[in-house]
Amino acid sequence: MANGVWHTVYDIEINLSLPDLGHEDRPDLLREITASVADRDPQLLECLAHHHGRECLSESGGESPWMFIRRGRVGGRRPLVASHPPITHKATPAESAQHKATKERIVETASRSGLDADAEVSTVNRRTVSDALVTGPGGIRIGWEIQYHHISPSSVHRRSVNAVQHEITPLWVAKDRTASLIDRAPWARVDDMPWKDISDGKEMVIRGGYRYLQVWKCVPSSDRHCPLSEGAGHCEGTHAEWFLPALCQPEKKPVHIEDLVLSSATGESVPVYVPNRGNGRAGRHMWVPADDCELWRELVGEKTPLPAAPEQEEDDQITFAEQEIDRTCRAGEEGWFVSDVRPIRDLGQPTGGYTLQPMPLQRSVKPSLITSVERAAASAALGCPTWELGLCAGCGQLMRRHGRNAAMYCAVCRAELNGR
């Protein structure tokens, strides 16, 4: 993990800690060197130690002196670092066993229910391999991605987009509340349990990533507080928010992984993206009942395709420390880049709040015949000629017309409208 690398085609030394990489005359250099190894010459980038004739620890260990560029994580920064393949994190034996057991459980669940299911299915361009691909009776294809170790947000986005382009709905599975995939694609979180329990069919509850829509009238008798009020007030509006099953009123039954395998493939559960209140960019991906999704879209007027997650998010942005280049091979060193403590992303709190404010006062006014006697009495009481009289749009009583507005309200109805 070094901050410098040699470009074998341009014969230049690249300093990854500089915004222009030390070559302001090459504006496309960053895009070129961060391209996937599958899309470029694998020998494009060379270890600086190897190039200058010094010991390359990777080569000494029987590996390659060639390198690739990734984002590191240290002290709240995301520097570019050059690394020898393979990618630094390898699944531990326990993770590998958990991964395999979860994959097999998904495939077996789908198969027992008569659904088509296969493991390790790649897309046509081979850029994405689903751990398990489940196909429903209506042709819905769910690509399960079991991710029990860290993956970068940009990788989640890239692989999810590629799956969608091949008409596969991605469904990422995590076991950690800090997993970076949470809310960046349709996801579900399960407990961290031994592989043997997974294989033996122990209950696997979806702890996060699946929600129900709750709609309630914000009045004093409501059991829920007003999300718009800091105190105990009530706005008289109608609120709609997404809740975990245990926080619903009444409480919903927990969703198990078997439930999601079946409901996602049959279309009974669907993925949605809900922008956070007051922020159109940030938001949450979640699985929800199809009926709840339809109601939500009716409430918010959402009929167009939901937005995709941004390709690069805040905690995936590159930072440049502008340091001296390090020409020592760092292959295999532990702790040179210490990972920061990752924030909890799955907080379990209600999300996606939406409020329908009370409609303007509308009272039912039945057509009635106003007699000449009633009109004359109203004219005398109001001190105006009869042709200036009109009906209040709220309560229907006779009142003096002010101007030529189509809708008129008496003092009482106007006060109620202004109060809202």
PDB file of N, CA and C in Angstrom, residues 298-377:
ATOM      1  N   GLU A 298     -48.938   6.953  -4.101  1.00  0.00           N
ATOM      2  CA  GLU A 298     -50.152   7.754  -4.217  1.00  0.00           C
ATOM      3  C   GLU A 298     -50.095   8.966  -3.298  1.00  0.00           C
ATOM      4  N   LEU A 299     -49.575   8.780  -2.093  1.00  0.00           N
ATOM      5  CA  LEU A 299     -49.501   9.870  -1.124  1.00  0.00           C
ATOM      6  C   LEU A 299     -48.550  10.967  -1.578  1.00  0.00           C
ATOM      7  N   VAL A 300     -47.373  10.573  -2.066  1.00  0.00           N
ATOM      8  CA  VAL A 300     -46.347  11.560  -2.425  1.00  0.00           C
ATOM      9  C   VAL A 300     -46.417  11.959  -3.889  1.00  0.00           C
ATOM     10  N   GLY A 301     -47.305  11.322  -4.647  1.00  0.00           N
ATOM     11  CA  GLY A 301     -47.414  11.653  -6.067  1.00  0.00           C
ATOM     12  C   GLY A 301     -46.252  11.149  -6.879  1.00  0.00           C
ATOM     13  N   GLU A 302     -45.596  10.091  -6.409  1.00  0.00           N
ATOM     14  CA  GLU A 302     -44.422   9.547  -7.095  1.00  0.00           C
ATOM     15  C   GLU A 302     -44.859   8.502  -8.105  1.00  0.00           C
ATOM     16  N   LYS A 303     -44.733   8.837  -9.388  1.00  0.00           N
ATOM     17  CA  LYS A 303     -45.097   7.892 -10.435  1.00  0.00           C
ATOM     18  C   LYS A 303     -43.938   7.598 -11.375  1.00  0.00           C
ATOM     19  N   THR A 304     -42.867   8.368 -11.250  1.00  0.00           N
ATOM     20  CA  THR A 304     -41.716   8.164 -12.121  1.00  0.00           C
ATOM     21  C   THR A 304     -40.730   7.211 -11.470  1.00  0.00           C
ATOM     22  N   PRO A 305     -39.782   6.648 -12.247  1.00  0.00           N
ATOM     23  CA  PRO A 305     -38.783   5.743 -11.651  1.00  0.00           C
ATOM     24  C   PRO A 305     -38.031   6.425 -10.518  1.00  0.00           C
ATOM     25  N   LEU A 306     -37.770   5.683  -9.475  1.00  0.00           N
ATOM     26  CA  LEU A 306     -37.077   6.236  -8.313  1.00  0.00           C
ATOM     27  C   LEU A 306     -35.613   6.493  -8.632  1.00  0.00           C
ATOM     28  N   PRO A 307     -34.979   7.494  -7.998  1.00  0.00           N
ATOM     29  CA  PRO A 307     -33.595   7.838  -8.325  1.00  0.00           C
ATOM     30  C   PRO A 307     -32.609   6.760  -7.907  1.00  0.00           C
ATOM     31  N   ALA A 308     -31.513   6.671  -8.663  1.00  0.00           N
ATOM     32  CA  ALA A 308     -30.444   5.734  -8.318  1.00  0.00           C
ATOM     33  C   ALA A 308     -29.515   6.398  -7.315  1.00  0.00           C
ATOM     34  N   ALA A 309     -28.792   5.593  -6.565  1.00  0.00           N
ATOM     35  CA  ALA A 309     -27.827   6.137  -5.615  1.00  0.00           C
ATOM     36  C   ALA A 309     -26.687   6.799  -6.382  1.00  0.00           C
ATOM     37  N   PRO A 310     -26.110   7.880  -5.851  1.00  0.00           N
ATOM     38  CA  PRO A 310     -24.985   8.513  -6.531  1.00  0.00           C
ATOM     39  C   PRO A 310     -23.800   7.570  -6.634  1.00  0.00           C
ATOM     40  N   GLU A 311     -23.042   7.711  -7.717  1.00  0.00           N
ATOM     41  CA  GLU A 311     -21.929   6.796  -7.948  1.00  0.00           C
ATOM     42  C   GLU A 311     -20.855   6.949  -6.886  1.00  0.00           C
ATOM     43  N   GLN A 312     -20.661   8.187  -6.427  1.00  0.00           N
ATOM     44  CA  GLN A 312     -19.635   8.409  -5.414  1.00  0.00           C
ATOM     45  C   GLN A 312     -20.237   9.218  -4.281  1.00  0.00           C
ATOM     46  N   GLU A 313     -20.169   8.711  -3.069  1.00  0.00           N
ATOM     47  CA  GLU A 313     -20.783   9.380  -1.949  1.00  0.00           C
ATOM     48  C   GLU A 313     -19.727  10.041  -1.067  1.00  0.00           C
ATOM     49  N   GLU A 314     -20.201  10.768  -0.082  1.00  0.00           N
ATOM     50  CA  GLU A 314     -19.308  11.606   0.714  1.00  0.00           C
ATOM     51  C   GLU A 314     -18.154  10.830   1.328  1.00  0.00           C
ATOM     52  N   ASP A 315     -18.436   9.656   1.910  1.00  0.00           N
ATOM     53  CA  ASP A 315     -17.362   8.929   2.569  1.00  0.00           C
ATOM     54  C   ASP A 315     -16.549   8.092   1.596  1.00  0.00           C
ATOM     55  N   ASP A 316     -16.778   8.299   0.292  1.00  0.00           N
ATOM     56  CA  ASP A 316     -15.989   7.615  -0.725  1.00  0.00           C
ATOM     57  C   ASP A 316     -15.186   8.614  -1.551  1.00  0.00           C
ATOM     58  N   GLN A 317     -15.215   9.899  -1.172  1.00  0.00           N
ATOM     59  CA  GLN A 317     -14.494  10.930  -1.900  1.00  0.00           C
ATOM     60  C   GLN A 317     -12.997  10.824  -1.648  1.00  0.00           C
ATOM     61  N   ILE A 318     -12.223  11.051  -2.699  1.00  0.00           N
ATOM     62  CA  ILE A 318     -10.767  10.981  -2.596  1.00  0.00           C
ATOM     63  C   ILE A 318     -10.233  12.224  -1.897  1.00  0.00           C
ATOM     64  N   THR A 319      -9.259  12.036  -1.008  1.00  0.00           N
ATOM     65  CA  THR A 319      -8.572  13.168  -0.392  1.00  0.00           C
ATOM     66  C   THR A 319      -7.085  13.075  -0.728  1.00  0.00           C
ATOM     67  N   PHE A 320      -6.464  14.230  -0.871  1.00  0.00           N
ATOM     68  CA  PHE A 320      -5.053  14.281  -1.258  1.00  0.00           C
ATOM     69  C   PHE A 320      -4.246  14.978  -0.160  1.00  0.00           C
ATOM     70  N   ALA A 321      -3.297  14.275   0.427  1.00  0.00           N
ATOM     71  CA  ALA A 321      -2.510  14.797   1.547  1.00  0.00           C
ATOM     72  C   ALA A 321      -1.291  15.583   1.087  1.00  0.00           C
ATOM     73  N   GLU A 322      -0.938  15.495  -0.203  1.00  0.00           N
ATOM     74  CA  GLU A 322       0.220  16.200  -0.784  1.00  0.00           C
ATOM     75  C   GLU A 322       1.496  15.900  -0.002  1.00  0.00           C
ATOM     76  N   GLN A 323       1.858  14.620  -0.002  1.00  0.00           N
ATOM     77  CA  GLN A 323       3.048  14.153   0.708  1.00  0.00           C
ATOM     78  C   GLN A 323       4.169  13.837  -0.284  1.00  0.00           C
ATOM     79  N   GLU A 324       5.350  13.636   0.292  1.00  0.00           N
ATOM     80  CA  GLU A 324       6.462  13.153  -0.512  1.00  0.00           C
ATOM     81  C   GLU A 324       6.169  11.717  -0.927  1.00  0.00           C
ATOM     82  N   ILE A 325       6.590  11.370  -2.100  1.00  0.00           N
ATOM     83  CA  ILE A 325       6.320  10.028  -2.597  1.00  0.00           C
ATOM     84  C   ILE A 325       7.169   9.005  -1.837  1.00  0.00           C
ATOM     85  N   ASP A 326       6.581   7.854  -1.547  1.00  0.00           N
ATOM     86  CA  ASP A 326       7.259   6.772  -0.832  1.00  0.00           C
ATOM     87  C   ASP A 326       7.580   5.672  -1.836  1.00  0.00           C
ATOM     88  N   ARG A 327       8.866   5.406  -2.076  1.00  0.00           N
ATOM     89  CA  ARG A 327       9.277   4.435  -3.097  1.00  0.00           C
ATOM     90  C   ARG A 327       9.603   3.065  -2.513  1.00  0.00           C
ATOM     91  N   THR A 328       9.236   2.873  -1.254  1.00  0.00           N
ATOM     92  CA  THR A 328       9.463   1.581  -0.612  1.00  0.00           C
ATOM     93  C   THR A 328       8.266   0.667  -0.865  1.00  0.00           C
ATOM     94  N   CYS A 329       8.534  -0.600  -1.149  1.00  0.00           N
ATOM     95  CA  CYS A 329       7.438  -1.550  -1.338  1.00  0.00           C
ATOM     96  C   CYS A 329       6.809  -1.867   0.016  1.00  0.00           C
ATOM     97  N   ARG A 330       5.511  -1.723   0.112  1.00  0.00           N
ATOM     98  CA  ARG A 330       4.797  -1.934   1.364  1.00  0.00           C
ATOM     99  C   ARG A 330       3.929  -3.201   1.346  1.00  0.00           C
ATOM    100  N   ALA A 331       4.157  -4.054   0.391  1.00  0.00           N
ATOM    101  CA  ALA A 331       3.319  -5.253   0.256  1.00  0.00           C
ATOM    102  C   ALA A 331       3.338  -6.083   1.531  1.00  0.00           C
ATOM    103  N   GLY A 332       2.161  -6.463   1.998  1.00  0.00           N
ATOM    104  CA  GLY A 332       2.042  -7.349   3.154  1.00  0.00           C
ATOM    105  C   GLY A 332       2.120  -6.679   4.496  1.00  0.00           C
ATOM    106  N   GLU A 333       2.443  -5.370   4.533  1.00  0.00           N
ATOM    107  CA  GLU A 333       2.538  -4.706   5.825  1.00  0.00           C
ATOM    108  C   GLU A 333       1.158  -4.507   6.424  1.00  0.00           C
ATOM    109  N   GLU A 334       1.011  -4.763   7.681  1.00  0.00           N
ATOM    110  CA  GLU A 334      -0.251  -4.591   8.384  1.00  0.00           C
ATOM    111  C   GLU A 334      -0.212  -3.288   9.171  1.00  0.00           C
ATOM    112  N   GLY A 335      -1.317  -2.575   9.151  1.00  0.00           N
ATOM    113  CA  GLY A 335      -1.448  -1.404  10.001  1.00  0.00           C
ATOM    114  C   GLY A 335      -0.865  -0.142   9.424  1.00  0.00           C
ATOM    115  N   TRP A 336      -0.333  -0.191   8.160  1.00  0.00           N
ATOM    116  CA  TRP A 336       0.206   1.050   7.609  1.00  0.00           C
ATOM    117  C   TRP A 336      -0.917   2.048   7.370  1.00  0.00           C
ATOM    118  N   PHE A 337      -2.051   1.527   6.935  1.00  0.00           N
ATOM    119  CA  PHE A 337      -3.253   2.341   6.855  1.00  0.00           C
ATOM    120  C   PHE A 337      -4.254   1.762   7.849  1.00  0.00           C
ATOM    121  N   VAL A 338      -4.473   2.453   8.930  1.00  0.00           N
ATOM    122  CA  VAL A 338      -5.376   1.956   9.969  1.00  0.00           C
ATOM    123  C   VAL A 338      -6.798   2.385   9.633  1.00  0.00           C
ATOM    124  N   SER A 339      -7.699   1.442   9.566  1.00  0.00           N
ATOM    125  CA  SER A 339      -9.079   1.757   9.252  1.00  0.00           C
ATOM    126  C   SER A 339      -9.734   2.509  10.404  1.00  0.00           C
ATOM    127  N   ASP A 340     -10.508   3.553  10.073  1.00  0.00           N
ATOM    128  CA  ASP A 340     -11.274   4.268  11.079  1.00  0.00           C
ATOM    129  C   ASP A 340     -12.429   3.390  11.554  1.00  0.00           C
ATOM    130  N   VAL A 341     -12.943   3.730  12.729  1.00  0.00           N
ATOM    131  CA  VAL A 341     -14.147   3.059  13.201  1.00  0.00           C
ATOM    132  C   VAL A 341     -15.291   3.481  12.285  1.00  0.00           C
ATOM    133  N   ARG A 342     -16.007   2.524  11.748  1.00  0.00           N
ATOM    134  CA  ARG A 342     -17.064   2.832  10.805  1.00  0.00           C
ATOM    135  C   ARG A 342     -18.340   3.203  11.549  1.00  0.00           C
ATOM    136  N   PRO A 343     -19.038   4.245  11.085  1.00  0.00           N
ATOM    137  CA  PRO A 343     -20.275   4.657  11.750  1.00  0.00           C
ATOM    138  C   PRO A 343     -21.386   3.633  11.533  1.00  0.00           C
ATOM    139  N   ILE A 344     -22.306   3.574  12.479  1.00  0.00           N
ATOM    140  CA  ILE A 344     -23.468   2.699  12.337  1.00  0.00           C
ATOM    141  C   ILE A 344     -24.400   3.309  11.303  1.00  0.00           C
ATOM    142  N   ARG A 345     -24.722   2.525  10.282  1.00  0.00           N
ATOM    143  CA  ARG A 345     -25.595   3.014   9.212  1.00  0.00           C
ATOM    144  C   ARG A 345     -27.027   2.517   9.375  1.00  0.00           C
ATOM    145  N   ASP A 346     -27.183   1.365   9.998  1.00  0.00           N
ATOM    146  CA  ASP A 346     -28.517   0.807  10.208  1.00  0.00           C
ATOM    147  C   ASP A 346     -28.982   1.197  11.604  1.00  0.00           C
ATOM    148  N   LEU A 347     -29.645   2.348  11.713  1.00  0.00           N
ATOM    149  CA  LEU A 347     -30.059   2.875  13.016  1.00  0.00           C
ATOM    150  C   LEU A 347     -31.436   2.386  13.432  1.00  0.00           C
ATOM    151  N   GLY A 348     -32.209   1.875  12.513  1.00  0.00           N
ATOM    152  CA  GLY A 348     -33.513   1.333  12.843  1.00  0.00           C
ATOM    153  C   GLY A 348     -34.595   2.361  13.131  1.00  0.00           C
ATOM    154  N   GLN A 349     -34.299   3.642  12.952  1.00  0.00           N
ATOM    155  CA  GLN A 349     -35.270   4.675  13.267  1.00  0.00           C
ATOM    156  C   GLN A 349     -36.255   4.874  12.117  1.00  0.00           C
ATOM    157  N   PRO A 350     -37.447   5.425  12.398  1.00  0.00           N
ATOM    158  CA  PRO A 350     -38.398   5.705  11.318  1.00  0.00           C
ATOM    159  C   PRO A 350     -37.753   6.617  10.294  1.00  0.00           C
ATOM    160  N   THR A 351     -38.144   6.472   9.043  1.00  0.00           N
ATOM    161  CA  THR A 351     -37.488   7.240   8.000  1.00  0.00           C
ATOM    162  C   THR A 351     -38.462   7.570   6.886  1.00  0.00           C
ATOM    163  N   GLY A 352     -38.059   8.519   6.047  1.00  0.00           N
ATOM    164  CA  GLY A 352     -38.839   8.873   4.877  1.00  0.00           C
ATOM    165  C   GLY A 352     -40.114   9.621   5.188  1.00  0.00           C
ATOM    166  N   GLY A 353     -40.120  10.392   6.286  1.00  0.00           N
ATOM    167  CA  GLY A 353     -41.351  11.052   6.704  1.00  0.00           C
ATOM    168  C   GLY A 353     -41.972  11.931   5.641  1.00  0.00           C
ATOM    169  N   TYR A 354     -43.283  11.862   5.553  1.00  0.00           N
ATOM    170  CA  TYR A 354     -44.037  12.696   4.619  1.00  0.00           C
ATOM    171  C   TYR A 354     -45.315  13.122   5.330  1.00  0.00           C
ATOM    172  N   THR A 355     -45.665  14.394   5.200  1.00  0.00           N
ATOM    173  CA  THR A 355     -46.836  14.914   5.882  1.00  0.00           C
ATOM    174  C   THR A 355     -47.804  15.527   4.890  1.00  0.00           C
ATOM    175  N   LEU A 356     -49.060  15.091   4.986  1.00  0.00           N
ATOM    176  CA  LEU A 356     -50.119  15.702   4.197  1.00  0.00           C
ATOM    177  C   LEU A 356     -50.804  16.719   5.093  1.00  0.00           C
ATOM    178  N   GLN A 357     -50.609  17.999   4.788  1.00  0.00           N
ATOM    179  CA  GLN A 357     -51.230  19.036   5.596  1.00  0.00           C
ATOM    180  C   GLN A 357     -52.738  19.018   5.388  1.00  0.00           C
ATOM    181  N   PRO A 358     -53.497  19.453   6.399  1.00  0.00           N
ATOM    182  CA  PRO A 358     -54.956  19.481   6.256  1.00  0.00           C
ATOM    183  C   PRO A 358     -55.357  20.288   5.022  1.00  0.00           C
ATOM    184  N   MET A 359     -56.350  19.819   4.311  1.00  0.00           N
ATOM    185  CA  MET A 359     -56.843  20.522   3.131  1.00  0.00           C
ATOM    186  C   MET A 359     -57.560  21.789   3.562  1.00  0.00           C
ATOM    187  N   PRO A 360     -57.619  22.814   2.687  1.00  0.00           N
ATOM    188  CA  PRO A 360     -58.390  24.014   3.020  1.00  0.00           C
ATOM    189  C   PRO A 360     -59.825  23.632   3.390  1.00  0.00           C
ATOM    190  N   LEU A 361     -60.387  24.399   4.288  1.00  0.00           N
ATOM    191  CA  LEU A 361     -61.710  24.087   4.799  1.00  0.00           C
ATOM    192  C   LEU A 361     -62.716  23.924   3.668  1.00  0.00           C
ATOM    193  N   GLN A 362     -63.340  22.794   3.602  1.00  0.00           N
ATOM    194  CA  GLN A 362     -64.369  22.531   2.595  1.00  0.00           C
ATOM    195  C   GLN A 362     -65.594  21.972   3.305  1.00  0.00           C
ATOM    196  N   ARG A 363     -66.625  22.718   3.375  1.00  0.00           N
ATOM    197  CA  ARG A 363     -67.856  22.251   3.977  1.00  0.00           C
ATOM    198  C   ARG A 363     -68.874  21.979   2.876  1.00  0.00           C
ATOM    199  N   SER A 364     -69.629  20.958   3.063  1.00  0.00           N
ATOM    200  CA  SER A 364     -70.637  20.603   2.082  1.00  0.00           C
ATOM    201  C   SER A 364     -71.755  21.637   2.099  1.00  0.00           C
ATOM    202  N   VAL A 365     -71.987  22.249   0.958  1.00  0.00           N
ATOM    203  CA  VAL A 365     -73.045  23.249   0.853  1.00  0.00           C
ATOM    204  C   VAL A 365     -74.094  22.725  -0.100  1.00  0.00           C
ATOM    205  N   LYS A 366     -75.217  22.375   0.428  1.00  0.00           N
ATOM    206  CA  LYS A 366     -76.289  21.874  -0.407  1.00  0.00           C
ATOM    207  C   LYS A 366     -77.006  23.041  -1.085  1.00  0.00           C
ATOM    208  N   PRO A 367     -77.260  22.929  -2.366  1.00  0.00           N
ATOM    209  CA  PRO A 367     -77.990  24.003  -3.045  1.00  0.00           C
ATOM    210  C   PRO A 367     -79.332  24.251  -2.349  1.00  0.00           C
ATOM    211  N   SER A 368     -79.602  25.485  -2.106  1.00  0.00           N
ATOM    212  CA  SER A 368     -80.875  25.823  -1.461  1.00  0.00           C
ATOM    213  C   SER A 368     -81.441  27.080  -2.095  1.00  0.00           C
ATOM    214  N   LEU A 369     -82.702  27.231  -2.020  1.00  0.00           N
ATOM    215  CA  LEU A 369     -83.371  28.392  -2.582  1.00  0.00           C
ATOM    216  C   LEU A 369     -83.421  29.494  -1.528  1.00  0.00           C
ATOM    217  N   ILE A 370     -82.783  30.628  -1.813  1.00  0.00           N
ATOM    218  CA  ILE A 370     -82.807  31.765  -0.900  1.00  0.00           C
ATOM    219  C   ILE A 370     -84.029  32.606  -1.268  1.00  0.00           C
ATOM    220  N   THR A 371     -84.940  32.725  -0.330  1.00  0.00           N
ATOM    221  CA  THR A 371     -86.169  33.477  -0.621  1.00  0.00           C
ATOM    222  C   THR A 371     -85.884  34.970  -0.614  1.00  0.00           C
ATOM    223  N   SER A 372     -86.760  35.712  -1.211  1.00  0.00           N
ATOM    224  CA  SER A 372     -86.616  37.171  -1.259  1.00  0.00           C
ATOM    225  C   SER A 372     -86.704  37.767   0.133  1.00  0.00           C
ATOM    226  N   VAL A 373     -87.498  37.140   1.020  1.00  0.00           N
ATOM    227  CA  VAL A 373     -87.606  37.628   2.388  1.00  0.00           C
ATOM    228  C   VAL A 373     -86.276  37.468   3.119  1.00  0.00           C
ATOM    229  N   GLU A 374     -85.633  36.290   2.964  1.00  0.00           N
ATOM    230  CA  GLU A 374     -84.331  36.046   3.611  1.00  0.00           C
ATOM    231  C   GLU A 374     -83.263  36.993   3.054  1.00  0.00           C
ATOM    232  N   ARG A 375     -83.313  37.213   1.743  1.00  0.00           N
ATOM    233  CA  ARG A 375     -82.323  38.102   1.129  1.00  0.00           C
ATOM    234  C   ARG A 375     -82.499  39.537   1.634  1.00  0.00           C
ATOM    235  N   ALA A 376     -83.761  39.968   1.759  1.00  0.00           N
ATOM    236  CA  ALA A 376     -84.022  41.330   2.245  1.00  0.00           C
ATOM    237  C   ALA A 376     -83.579  41.476   3.692  1.00  0.00           C
ATOM    238  N   ALA A 377     -83.810  40.446   4.512  1.00  0.00           N
ATOM    239  CA  ALA A 377     -83.408  40.492   5.918  1.00  0.00           C
ATOM    240  C   ALA A 377     -81.898  40.575   6.029  1.00  0.00           C
TER     241      ALA A 377
END
